[in-house]
């Protein structure tokens, strides 16, 4: 009778972070590109259809790269950052810090990698700070009725959950995962970076074809 060795640790699904606005913008731009280039291919004369195809071959990968493609995947072992032209895999032990200034970024092994899918909004951050200050002022002015322990508990719960901008909240969560999991056996290793040639190659080919077609028009 064969026996299966149990795994040492459970496997958890990745947490995925991406910009919903980026995805929506990408879909709209792809639709616009399909409409314009499709019209050139179907109704154009001479080498106009070929120019339309070259534009689509160049533009579509770039739209996907900068809008739909960016994402951050995090599990108990590593952080995987999918940026427009690169994929960076960072075991938690290699991560020095995750921070958000004017952009969200992760520091590892002396290098800095931007998190394209976690855009930082200074307006959202200022709004969250104002709301937090307003809530703190309300809590200090009206801490709850002495005869209403429920009100006091609700006030305490609200005060213990500070208002944060979305990017700052995600960065705090990723930093917490790094600190929590850095010592795990599966979280050891060095940073690996891979160029996304499936995006770069068609964009370059399309650009070269477009230059040739325009030059020979």
Coordinates of C-alpha atoms in Angstrom, one line a residue:
X1 CA 0.0 0.0 0.0
X2 CA 1.4 3.4 -1.0
X3 CA 1.4 6.2 1.5
X4 CA 1.6 9.9 0.7
X5 CA 3.8 12.2 2.7
X6 CA 1.9 15.1 4.2
X7 CA 3.0 18.5 3.3
X8 CA 4.9 20.5 6.0
X9 CA 2.8 23.6 5.6
X10 CA -0.6 24.5 4.1
X11 CA -0.8 26.2 0.7
X12 CA -2.5 29.6 0.7
X13 CA -3.9 31.4 -2.4
X14 CA -2.2 34.6 -3.4
X15 CA -3.5 37.9 -2.4
X16 CA -3.9 40.0 -5.5
X17 CA -3.6 43.8 -5.6
X18 CA -4.3 45.7 -8.8
X19 CA -5.8 49.0 -9.8
X20 CA -9.4 48.8 -10.9
X21 CA -9.2 52.2 -12.5
X22 CA -6.2 51.0 -14.5
X23 CA -8.1 47.9 -15.7
X24 CA -11.2 50.0 -16.7
X25 CA -9.0 52.5 -18.5
X26 CA -7.2 49.7 -20.4
X27 CA -10.4 48.1 -21.6
X28 CA -11.7 51.5 -22.9
X29 CA -8.4 52.2 -24.6
X30 CA -8.3 48.7 -26.2
X31 CA -11.9 49.3 -27.5
X32 CA -10.9 52.6 -28.9
X33 CA -7.8 51.1 -30.6
X34 CA -9.9 48.3 -32.0
X35 CA -12.4 50.7 -33.4
X36 CA -9.9 53.1 -35.0
X37 CA -7.5 50.4 -36.4
X38 CA -10.4 48.2 -37.5
X39 CA -11.8 51.0 -39.4
X40 CA -8.5 51.7 -41.1
X41 CA -8.1 48.0 -42.0
X42 CA -11.6 47.6 -43.4
X43 CA -12.0 51.0 -45.1
X44 CA -8.5 52.1 -45.8
X45 CA -6.8 52.0 -49.2
X46 CA -3.2 51.5 -50.3
X47 CA -1.0 50.7 -47.4
X48 CA -3.4 52.3 -44.8
X49 CA -4.7 48.9 -43.7
X50 CA -1.2 47.7 -43.0
X51 CA -0.5 50.9 -41.1
X52 CA -3.6 50.2 -39.0
X53 CA -2.3 46.7 -38.3
X54 CA 1.1 47.9 -37.4
X55 CA -0.3 50.5 -35.0
X56 CA -2.5 47.9 -33.4
X57 CA 0.5 45.5 -33.0
X58 CA 2.5 48.3 -31.4
X59 CA -0.1 50.0 -29.3
X60 CA -2.1 47.0 -27.9
X61 CA 0.8 45.5 -26.0
X62 CA 1.7 48.9 -24.5
X63 CA -1.9 49.5 -23.4
X64 CA -2.1 46.1 -21.8
X65 CA 1.4 46.6 -20.2
X66 CA 0.5 49.9 -18.5
X67 CA -3.1 49.3 -17.5
X68 CA -4.3 45.7 -17.3
X69 CA -1.1 43.8 -16.7
X70 CA 0.3 45.4 -13.5
X71 CA -0.5 43.4 -10.4
X72 CA 1.0 42.4 -7.1
X73 CA 0.7 38.8 -5.8
X74 CA 1.5 38.0 -2.2
X75 CA 1.4 34.8 -0.3
X76 CA 3.2 33.4 2.8
X77 CA 6.5 32.8 1.0
X78 CA 7.0 35.6 -1.5
X79 CA 5.9 38.8 -3.2
X80 CA 5.6 38.7 -7.0
X81 CA 5.4 42.1 -8.7
X82 CA 4.2 42.2 -12.3
X83 CA 5.1 45.6 -13.7
X84 CA 4.7 46.7 -17.4
X85 CA 7.9 45.1 -18.7
X86 CA 9.2 43.0 -15.8
X87 CA 8.2 40.4 -13.3
X88 CA 10.0 40.6 -9.9
X89 CA 9.9 37.7 -7.5
X90 CA 10.9 38.7 -4.0
X91 CA 11.1 36.1 -1.2
X92 CA 10.0 37.7 2.0
X93 CA 13.5 37.2 3.6
X94 CA 15.0 39.4 0.8
X95 CA 12.6 42.2 1.4
X96 CA 14.0 45.1 3.4
X97 CA 10.9 47.4 3.4
X98 CA 7.7 48.2 1.6
X99 CA 6.9 51.9 1.6
X100 CA 4.7 54.5 0.0
X101 CA 5.9 58.0 -0.6
X102 CA 5.0 59.5 -3.9
X103 CA 4.8 56.0 -5.3
X104 CA 4.5 52.5 -3.7
X105 CA 7.8 50.6 -3.8
X106 CA 9.6 47.6 -2.3
X107 CA 13.3 47.7 -1.2
X108 CA 15.3 44.5 -1.5
X109 CA 19.0 43.6 -1.8
X110 CA 20.0 47.2 -2.4
X111 CA 17.5 47.8 -5.2
X112 CA 14.1 49.6 -5.4
X113 CA 11.2 48.2 -7.3
X114 CA 8.0 50.2 -8.0
X115 CA 4.6 48.7 -7.5
X116 CA 2.8 49.9 -10.6
X117 CA -0.5 48.3 -9.6
X118 CA -0.7 50.3 -6.3
X119 CA -0.9 53.9 -7.4
X120 CA -0.4 56.5 -4.7
X121 CA -3.0 59.3 -4.6
X122 CA -1.9 62.3 -2.6
X123 CA -5.4 63.7 -2.7
X124 CA -6.8 60.5 -1.2
X125 CA -4.1 60.5 1.4
X126 CA -4.9 64.1 2.4
X127 CA -8.6 63.3 2.5
X128 CA -8.0 60.3 4.8
X129 CA -5.8 62.4 7.1
X130 CA -8.5 65.1 7.3
X131 CA -11.2 62.5 8.1
X132 CA -9.0 60.9 10.8
X133 CA -8.3 64.3 12.4
X134 CA -12.1 65.1 12.3
X135 CA -12.9 61.7 13.9
X136 CA -10.2 62.1 16.6
X137 CA -11.7 65.5 17.4
X138 CA -15.2 64.1 17.7
X139 CA -13.9 61.2 19.9
X140 CA -12.2 63.7 22.2
X141 CA -15.3 65.9 22.4
X142 CA -17.9 63.1 22.8
X143 CA -16.2 60.0 24.2
X144 CA -19.6 58.4 24.8
X145 CA -22.2 58.5 27.5
X146 CA -21.0 57.0 30.9
X147 CA -24.2 55.0 31.1
X148 CA -23.8 53.6 27.6
X149 CA -21.0 51.1 27.6
X150 CA -22.0 50.1 24.0
X151 CA -21.3 53.6 22.8
X152 CA -17.9 53.6 24.6
X153 CA -17.0 50.3 22.9
X154 CA -18.0 51.5 19.5
X155 CA -16.0 54.7 20.0
X156 CA -13.0 52.7 21.1
X157 CA -13.3 50.4 18.1
X158 CA -13.6 53.4 15.7
X159 CA -10.5 55.1 17.2
X160 CA -8.5 51.9 16.9
X161 CA -9.0 51.7 13.1
X162 CA -7.2 54.8 11.7
X163 CA -8.3 56.2 8.3
X164 CA -5.8 55.3 5.6
X165 CA -5.5 55.9 1.9
X166 CA -5.8 52.7 -0.1
X167 CA -2.2 52.6 -1.2
X168 CA -1.0 53.2 2.4
X169 CA -3.2 50.5 3.6
X170 CA -1.9 48.0 1.0
X171 CA 1.7 48.9 1.8
X172 CA 1.1 48.4 5.5
X173 CA -0.4 45.0 4.8
X174 CA 2.5 44.0 2.6
X175 CA 5.0 45.2 5.2
X176 CA 3.2 43.2 7.8
X177 CA 3.4 40.1 5.6
X178 CA 7.1 40.7 5.1
X179 CA 7.8 41.0 8.8
X180 CA 5.6 38.0 9.7
X181 CA 6.9 35.6 7.1
X182 CA 10.6 36.5 6.7
X183 CA 11.7 33.6 8.8
X184 CA 9.7 30.9 7.0
X185 CA 11.7 28.2 5.3
X186 CA 9.9 28.8 2.0
X187 CA 10.5 32.5 2.2
X188 CA 14.3 32.3 1.8
X189 CA 16.2 33.1 -1.4
X190 CA 17.2 36.0 -3.5
X191 CA 15.3 38.4 -5.8
X192 CA 14.7 37.2 -9.4
X193 CA 13.8 39.6 -12.2
X194 CA 12.5 38.5 -15.6
X195 CA 11.9 40.7 -18.6
X196 CA 8.5 40.3 -20.2
X197 CA 9.5 39.7 -23.8
X198 CA 5.9 38.7 -24.7
X199 CA 5.1 42.4 -24.3
X200 CA 8.3 44.0 -25.5
X201 CA 8.7 42.0 -28.7
X202 CA 5.4 42.7 -30.4
X203 CA 5.5 46.4 -29.5
X204 CA 9.0 46.7 -31.0
X205 CA 8.0 44.8 -34.1
X206 CA 4.9 46.9 -34.5
X207 CA 6.9 50.1 -34.1
X208 CA 9.5 49.0 -36.7
X209 CA 6.8 48.0 -39.2
X210 CA 5.1 51.4 -38.7
X211 CA 8.3 53.2 -39.4
X212 CA 9.0 51.3 -42.5
X213 CA 5.4 51.7 -43.8
X214 CA 5.4 55.4 -43.2
X215 CA 8.9 55.8 -44.8
X216 CA 7.8 54.0 -47.9
X217 CA 4.4 55.6 -48.2

